[in-house]
């Protein structure tokens, strides 16, 4: 199977590229990535000499960057991971880049998929398109789409474009909607790697608001195996929720990280809340389990341990991504919060 992965130099994309090449000896992967601040070729270190893997630097929202890739290869499937992915950036720096990549980029890929008659398109989406839950219940695939921040609004827009391409043009498209991922190679702007990185340096751990916002955590490798199941067996035109069913308040996650690293809870610092901060996400993953037989392999304990050990063993990776621009970003977002 030959697949196009977009955004394969990012966190989940790079884990997926590795997953495919490790799991299927006959897999071929072409990775198109623009290498934004979040794209990092170090995430793919060791694959350079693998003949089954090709990297192309390109922006999915620029036809001139992507058309040639479709002309050159005969793909069995397109998997669109490429996105501006960080909610805080969409709130603080504006939505333009999010609209460009997440909306325009998705439409361009859908057009090329159709023109080149690629048999399958997989859109990597998020639970955030459903908005926020109250104290009870979980998101199902029937929950109305109701995004609350610019990032999730662009992801919802992309989902609608995929739905429209399937409905109007008969494109064989499927959507995966996953909860919060954690694991190796995650950029330290997201909660878990940020808290690990700060704790390792005995820096304050900035918890937004009262720390009681709930996210549903899944180890990235379980997300990859779920995407693989949808790629191979998902029904055309369907969306599949993916989640670890481990939904807990942020403060609990932060305390667990401190415990693992044997650091004091006095490092926890409550800071000004994120504007419009979604209170609770929790996924109902019944459909993918029942229909496609997918099951997560990792408990949160196992996944967190593996993640922390990875960051401990990969100091240089963390140092590289935290230099220069990252410091500037951190200052802008957290100073005076
Ligand atoms: P990430 O920010 O780590 O990586 C995004 C990648 O996309 C980077 O390599 C970046 O260079 C690339 N990219 C950005 N704009 C591009 C463009 N115009 N053209 C080509 N490449 C471009 O993101 P992630 O956390 O790995 O998320 C991957 C996908 O999964 C996203 O679509 C995101 O919405 C979705 N998702 C993420 C999570 C999560 O918890 N991180 C959960 C559910 C869904
Ligand atoms: O739910 C899936 C989504 O998860 C993905 O679609 C997004 O791409 C991904 O970024 C993530 O969004 P969140 O906003 O949930 O993730 P983040 O790691 O930014 O924040 C997780 C929770 O932790 C959230 O409630 C905000 C809080 N938080 C985050 C940071 C960075 C803090 O309290 N302090 C922080 O410094």
Coordinates of C-alpha atoms and ligand atoms in Angstrom, one line a residue:
X1 CA 0.0 0.0 0.0
X2 CA 1.3 3.4 -1.0
X3 CA 0.0 6.3 1.0
X4 CA 0.5 10.1 1.1
X5 CA 0.8 11.4 4.6
X6 CA 0.6 15.2 5.0
X7 CA 2.0 16.8 8.1
X8 CA 4.2 13.7 8.7
X9 CA 7.0 15.8 10.3
X10 CA 4.6 16.8 13.2
X11 CA 3.8 14.9 16.3
X12 CA 1.1 12.5 15.3
X13 CA 2.1 12.4 11.6
X14 CA 5.6 11.3 12.4
X15 CA 4.4 8.6 14.8
X16 CA 2.0 7.4 12.1
X17 CA 4.8 7.3 9.5
X18 CA 6.9 5.1 11.9
X19 CA 3.8 3.0 12.7
X20 CA 3.1 2.2 9.0
X21 CA 6.7 1.4 8.1
X22 CA 7.2 -0.8 11.3
X23 CA 3.9 -2.6 10.9
X24 CA 3.8 -3.3 7.2
X25 CA 6.9 -4.4 5.3
X26 CA 5.2 -3.6 2.0
X27 CA 4.1 -0.1 3.0
X28 CA 5.4 2.9 1.1
X29 CA 5.0 6.4 2.5
X30 CA 5.3 9.8 0.9
X31 CA 5.4 12.6 3.5
X32 CA 4.5 16.1 2.4
X33 CA 5.2 18.7 5.1
X34 CA 5.7 22.4 5.0
X35 CA 8.0 22.3 8.0
X36 CA 6.3 25.0 10.0
X37 CA 7.5 25.7 13.6
X38 CA 5.8 22.3 14.5
X39 CA 7.3 20.3 11.7
X40 CA 10.7 18.7 12.6
X41 CA 12.7 16.3 10.5
X42 CA 14.4 15.1 13.7
X43 CA 11.0 13.4 14.4
X44 CA 11.8 11.1 11.5
X45 CA 15.4 10.5 12.2
X46 CA 16.6 7.1 11.1
X47 CA 14.2 6.8 8.2
X48 CA 16.3 8.7 5.7
X49 CA 17.7 5.6 4.2
X50 CA 14.5 3.6 4.1
X51 CA 13.7 3.1 0.5
X52 CA 10.0 2.9 1.3
X53 CA 9.9 6.5 2.6
X54 CA 10.0 9.8 0.7
X55 CA 10.0 13.3 2.1
X56 CA 8.8 16.3 0.1
X57 CA 8.8 19.8 1.5
X58 CA 5.5 21.4 0.5
X59 CA 2.5 23.4 1.6
X60 CA -0.8 21.6 1.2
X61 CA -2.6 24.9 0.5
X62 CA -0.3 25.6 -2.5
X63 CA -1.3 23.7 -5.7
X64 CA 2.1 24.2 -7.2
X65 CA 3.6 22.4 -4.2
X66 CA 1.3 19.4 -4.2
X67 CA 0.2 18.7 -7.7
X68 CA 3.5 17.2 -8.7
X69 CA 3.4 14.8 -5.9
X70 CA 0.1 13.4 -7.1
X71 CA 1.4 13.3 -10.7
X72 CA 4.5 11.4 -9.6
X73 CA 2.9 8.7 -7.4
X74 CA 0.0 6.4 -7.7
X75 CA -1.5 6.5 -4.2
X76 CA -3.8 4.0 -2.6
X77 CA -4.8 6.5 0.0
X78 CA -4.3 10.1 1.2
X79 CA -4.1 10.7 5.0
X80 CA -4.3 14.4 5.9
X81 CA -2.6 15.2 9.2
X82 CA -1.2 18.6 8.2
X83 CA -2.7 21.4 10.3
X84 CA -2.1 24.3 12.4
X85 CA -3.0 22.4 15.6
X86 CA -2.6 24.6 18.7
X87 CA -5.7 26.3 20.2
X88 CA -3.7 29.0 22.0
X89 CA -2.0 30.1 18.8
X90 CA -5.3 30.4 17.1
X91 CA -6.6 32.6 19.9
X92 CA -3.5 34.8 20.4
X93 CA -2.0 35.1 16.9
X94 CA -5.2 35.0 14.7
X95 CA -6.9 32.4 12.6
X96 CA -5.4 33.2 9.2
X97 CA -2.8 30.4 9.1
X98 CA -5.5 28.0 10.4
X99 CA -7.9 28.9 7.7
X100 CA -5.2 28.7 5.1
X101 CA -3.9 25.2 6.0
X102 CA -6.9 23.6 7.7
X103 CA -9.6 24.7 5.4
X104 CA -8.0 25.7 2.0
X105 CA -5.4 23.0 2.3
X106 CA -8.0 20.3 2.9
X107 CA -10.1 21.4 -0.1
X108 CA -7.0 21.3 -2.3
X109 CA -6.2 17.8 -1.2
X110 CA -9.8 16.7 -1.8
X111 CA -9.7 18.1 -5.3
X112 CA -6.4 16.4 -6.2
X113 CA -7.7 13.1 -4.6
X114 CA -10.7 13.2 -6.9
X115 CA -8.8 14.3 -10.0
X116 CA -6.3 11.5 -9.6
X117 CA -8.9 8.9 -8.6
X118 CA -7.2 8.0 -5.4
X119 CA -9.4 5.2 -3.9
X120 CA -9.4 6.5 -0.3
X121 CA -9.1 9.8 1.6
X122 CA -8.7 9.9 5.4
X123 CA -9.2 13.3 7.2
X124 CA -7.6 13.4 10.7
X125 CA -9.9 15.5 12.7
X126 CA -10.5 16.2 16.4
X127 CA -13.1 15.8 19.2
X128 CA -12.9 19.6 19.5
X129 CA -15.3 20.0 16.6
X130 CA -18.1 18.9 19.0
X131 CA -17.5 21.9 21.3
X132 CA -17.7 21.4 25.1
X133 CA -19.6 18.9 27.3
X134 CA -21.4 19.7 30.6
X135 CA -20.8 17.5 33.6
X136 CA -22.2 14.3 32.0
X137 CA -22.2 12.4 28.8
X138 CA -19.7 11.8 26.1
X139 CA -19.3 12.8 22.4
X140 CA -20.8 10.4 19.9
X141 CA -20.6 10.7 16.1
X142 CA -24.2 12.1 16.3
X143 CA -23.2 14.9 18.6
X144 CA -23.8 18.2 16.7
X145 CA -20.7 20.0 15.4
X146 CA -20.3 23.1 17.5
X147 CA -16.7 24.4 17.6
X148 CA -15.8 27.1 20.1
X149 CA -12.4 28.4 19.1
X150 CA -10.8 29.4 15.8
X151 CA -8.7 26.2 15.6
X152 CA -11.7 23.9 16.1
X153 CA -13.8 26.0 13.8
X154 CA -11.3 25.5 11.0
X155 CA -11.2 21.7 11.7
X156 CA -15.0 21.6 11.6
X157 CA -14.9 23.5 8.3
X158 CA -12.6 20.9 7.0
X159 CA -14.8 18.1 8.2
X160 CA -17.8 19.7 6.3
X161 CA -15.7 20.0 3.1
X162 CA -14.8 16.3 3.4
X163 CA -18.5 15.4 3.9
X164 CA -19.5 17.5 0.9
X165 CA -16.8 15.9 -1.3
X166 CA -18.2 12.4 -0.3
X167 CA -21.8 13.5 -0.8
X168 CA -21.5 15.5 -4.0
X169 CA -18.7 13.8 -5.8
X170 CA -18.9 10.3 -4.3
X171 CA -15.3 10.6 -3.0
X172 CA -14.4 7.6 -0.8
X173 CA -13.6 9.7 2.3
X174 CA -13.6 8.9 6.0
X175 CA -13.1 11.1 9.0
X176 CA -11.4 10.3 12.3
X177 CA -12.1 12.4 15.3
X178 CA -9.7 11.8 18.2
X179 CA -9.3 13.1 21.7
X180 CA -6.1 14.6 23.2
X181 CA -2.9 12.7 22.3
X182 CA 0.3 12.4 24.2
X183 CA 3.6 10.6 23.5
X184 CA 7.0 10.9 21.9
X185 CA 7.8 13.8 19.6
X186 CA 5.0 16.1 20.9
X187 CA 5.9 19.8 20.6
X188 CA 6.2 21.3 24.1
X189 CA 3.4 23.8 23.6
X190 CA 0.8 21.2 24.5
X191 CA 0.0 20.4 28.1
X192 CA 1.9 17.1 28.8
X193 CA 5.2 17.8 27.1
X194 CA 5.2 21.4 28.4
X195 CA 4.7 20.3 31.9
X196 CA 7.4 17.6 31.6
X197 CA 9.8 20.1 30.1
X198 CA 9.2 22.8 32.7
X199 CA 9.3 20.3 35.6
X200 CA 12.7 19.0 34.4
X201 CA 14.0 22.5 34.7
X202 CA 12.2 23.3 38.0
X203 CA 10.2 26.0 36.2
X204 CA 6.6 26.9 37.2
X205 CA 3.9 24.7 35.7
X206 CA 1.3 27.0 34.3
X207 CA -2.2 25.6 34.9
X208 CA -5.0 27.5 33.2
X209 CA -8.0 28.7 35.3
X210 CA -8.9 26.3 38.1
X211 CA -7.3 23.3 36.5
X212 CA -10.6 21.4 36.5
X213 CA -11.0 21.3 32.7
X214 CA -11.3 17.7 31.5
X215 CA -9.5 16.2 28.5
X216 CA -9.7 12.5 27.4
X217 CA -6.2 11.2 26.9
X218 CA -4.9 8.7 24.4
X219 CA -1.4 7.4 23.7
X220 CA -0.3 8.5 20.2
X221 CA 0.4 4.9 19.1
X222 CA -3.2 3.9 19.9
X223 CA -4.4 6.8 17.8
X224 CA -2.2 5.5 14.9
X225 CA -3.6 2.0 15.1
X226 CA -7.1 3.4 15.1
X227 CA -6.4 5.5 12.0
X228 CA -5.0 2.4 10.4
X229 CA -8.2 0.5 11.2
X230 CA -10.3 3.3 9.7
X231 CA -8.0 3.5 6.6
X232 CA -8.5 -0.2 5.9
X233 CA -12.0 -0.9 7.1
X234 CA -13.8 2.3 7.7
X235 CA -17.1 2.7 5.9
X236 CA -17.2 5.4 3.1
X237 CA -18.6 8.7 4.3
X238 CA -18.5 7.8 8.0
X239 CA -16.8 9.6 10.9
X240 CA -15.2 7.6 13.7
X241 CA -14.6 8.8 17.2
X242 CA -11.3 7.7 18.8
X243 CA -10.4 8.2 22.4
X244 CA -8.7 6.5 25.3
X245 CA -11.7 6.9 27.7
X246 CA -9.3 8.3 30.2
X247 CA -11.0 11.7 31.0
X248 CA -9.6 13.5 34.0
X249 CA -9.1 17.1 35.1
X250 CA -5.9 18.8 33.9
X251 CA -4.6 19.3 37.5
X252 CA -4.6 15.5 38.0
X253 CA -2.4 15.0 34.9
X254 CA 0.0 17.7 36.1
X255 CA 0.2 16.1 39.6
X256 CA 0.9 12.7 38.0
X257 CA 3.8 14.1 36.0
X258 CA 5.3 15.7 39.0
X259 CA 5.0 12.4 40.9
X260 CA 6.7 10.5 38.2
X261 CA 9.5 13.0 38.0
X262 CA 9.7 13.3 41.8
X263 CA 9.2 17.0 41.7
X264 CA 7.3 19.1 44.2
X265 CA 3.7 20.3 43.7
X266 CA 4.8 23.7 44.7
X267 CA 5.9 24.1 41.0
X268 CA 2.2 24.3 40.1
X269 CA 1.2 27.9 39.2
X270 CA -2.4 28.8 38.4
X271 CA -2.5 31.3 35.6
X272 CA -5.1 33.3 33.7
X273 CA -7.6 31.0 31.8
X274 CA -7.7 30.5 28.1
X275 CA -10.5 32.6 26.6
X276 CA -13.6 30.5 26.0
X277 CA -11.8 27.5 27.4
X278 CA -13.8 24.3 26.6
X279 CA -14.7 22.8 30.0
X280 CA -14.9 19.0 29.2
X281 CA -14.1 16.6 26.4
X282 CA -14.9 12.9 26.6
X283 CA -15.2 10.5 23.7
X284 CA -17.5 7.6 23.2
X285 CA -15.5 5.2 21.2
X286 CA -18.1 2.5 20.9
X287 CA -18.5 2.7 17.1
X288 CA -14.9 2.1 16.2
X289 CA -14.6 -0.7 18.7
X290 CA -17.8 -2.4 17.6
X291 CA -17.5 -1.9 13.9
X292 CA -13.8 -2.1 13.3
X293 CA -12.6 -4.2 16.2
X294 CA -10.1 -1.5 17.4
X295 CA -9.0 -1.5 21.0
X296 CA -6.4 0.8 22.6
X297 CA -3.3 -1.1 23.8
X298 CA -2.0 1.3 26.4
X299 CA -3.3 2.3 29.8
X300 CA -2.7 5.9 30.7
X301 CA -0.1 4.8 33.3
X302 CA 1.9 2.9 30.7
X303 CA 1.6 5.6 28.1
X304 CA 2.6 8.4 30.5
X305 CA 5.6 6.3 31.8
X306 CA 6.8 5.7 28.2
X307 CA 6.3 9.3 27.3
X308 CA 8.2 10.7 30.3
X309 CA 11.0 8.1 29.7
X310 CA 11.2 9.3 26.1
X311 CA 11.6 12.9 27.0
X312 CA 14.2 12.0 29.6
X313 CA 16.2 10.0 27.0
X314 CA 15.9 12.7 24.3
X315 CA 17.3 15.8 26.0
X316 CA 18.9 17.1 22.7
X317 CA 15.6 16.8 20.8
X318 CA 13.9 18.9 23.5
X319 CA 16.7 21.4 23.6
X320 CA 16.6 21.9 19.8
X321 CA 12.8 22.5 19.7
X322 CA 13.0 24.8 22.7
X323 CA 15.6 27.2 21.3
X324 CA 15.0 30.5 19.6
X325 CA 11.5 30.9 18.4
X326 CA 10.1 28.7 21.1
X327 CA 11.5 31.0 23.8
X328 CA 9.9 34.0 22.1
X329 CA 6.5 32.1 21.8
X330 CA 6.7 31.2 25.5
X331 CA 7.4 34.8 26.5
X332 CA 4.5 36.1 24.4
X333 CA 1.9 33.7 25.7
X334 CA 2.8 33.2 29.3
X335 CA 4.5 36.5 30.5
X336 CA 2.2 38.4 32.8
X337 CA -0.5 35.7 32.6
Ligands
LIG1 P1 1.5 19.2 14.9 O1 1.3 20.7 15.1 O2 2.5 18.6 15.8 O3 2.0 18.9 13.4 C1 1.4 19.5 12.3 C2 2.3 19.2 11.1 O4 1.7 19.8 9.9 C3 3.7 19.9 11.2 O5 4.7 19.0 10.8 C4 3.6 21.0 10.2 O6 4.9 21.4 9.7 C5 2.6 20.5 9.2 N1 1.9 21.6 8.5 C6 1.3 22.7 9.0 N2 0.8 23.4 8.0 C7 1.1 22.8 6.8 C8 0.8 23.0 5.5 N3 0.2 24.1 5.1 N4 1.3 22.1 4.5 C9 2.0 21.0 4.9 N5 2.3 20.8 6.2 C10 1.8 21.6 7.1 O7 0.1 18.6 15.0 P2 -0.4 17.2 15.6 O8 -0.6 17.3 17.1 O9 0.6 16.1 15.2 O10 -1.8 17.0 14.9 C11 -1.9 16.3 13.6 C12 -3.3 16.3 13.2 O11 -4.1 15.6 14.2 C13 -3.9 17.6 13.1 O12 -4.8 17.6 11.9 C14 -4.7 17.8 14.3 O13 -5.9 18.7 14.1 C15 -5.2 16.4 14.6 N6 -5.4 16.0 16.0 C16 -4.5 16.3 17.0 C17 -4.7 15.9 18.3 C18 -3.7 16.2 19.4 O14 -4.0 15.9 20.5 N7 -2.5 16.7 19.1 C19 -5.9 15.3 18.6 C20 -6.8 15.0 17.6 C21 -6.6 15.4 16.3
LIG2 O1 -8.9 17.4 21.9 C1 -8.0 17.2 20.8 C2 -7.2 18.5 20.7 O2 -6.2 18.4 21.8 C3 -6.5 18.6 19.4 O3 -7.4 18.8 18.4 C4 -5.5 19.8 19.4 O4 -4.8 19.8 18.2 C5 -4.6 19.7 20.5 O5 -3.8 20.8 20.6 C6 -5.3 19.5 21.8 O6 -6.1 20.7 22.2 P1 -6.1 21.2 23.7 O7 -6.4 22.6 23.8 O8 -7.1 20.3 24.5 O9 -4.6 20.8 24.2 P2 -3.6 21.6 25.1 O10 -2.4 20.6 25.3 O11 -3.2 22.9 24.5 O12 -4.3 21.8 26.4 C7 -4.9 20.7 27.2 C8 -5.5 21.2 28.4 O13 -4.6 21.8 29.3 C9 -6.5 22.4 28.1 O14 -7.6 22.3 29.0 C10 -5.7 23.6 28.4 C11 -4.8 23.2 29.5 N1 -3.4 23.8 29.5 C12 -2.7 23.8 28.4 C13 -1.5 24.4 28.4 C14 -0.6 24.4 27.1 C15 -3.0 24.4 30.7 O15 -3.6 24.4 31.8 N2 -1.7 25.0 30.7 C16 -1.0 25.0 29.6 O16 0.1 25.6 29.6

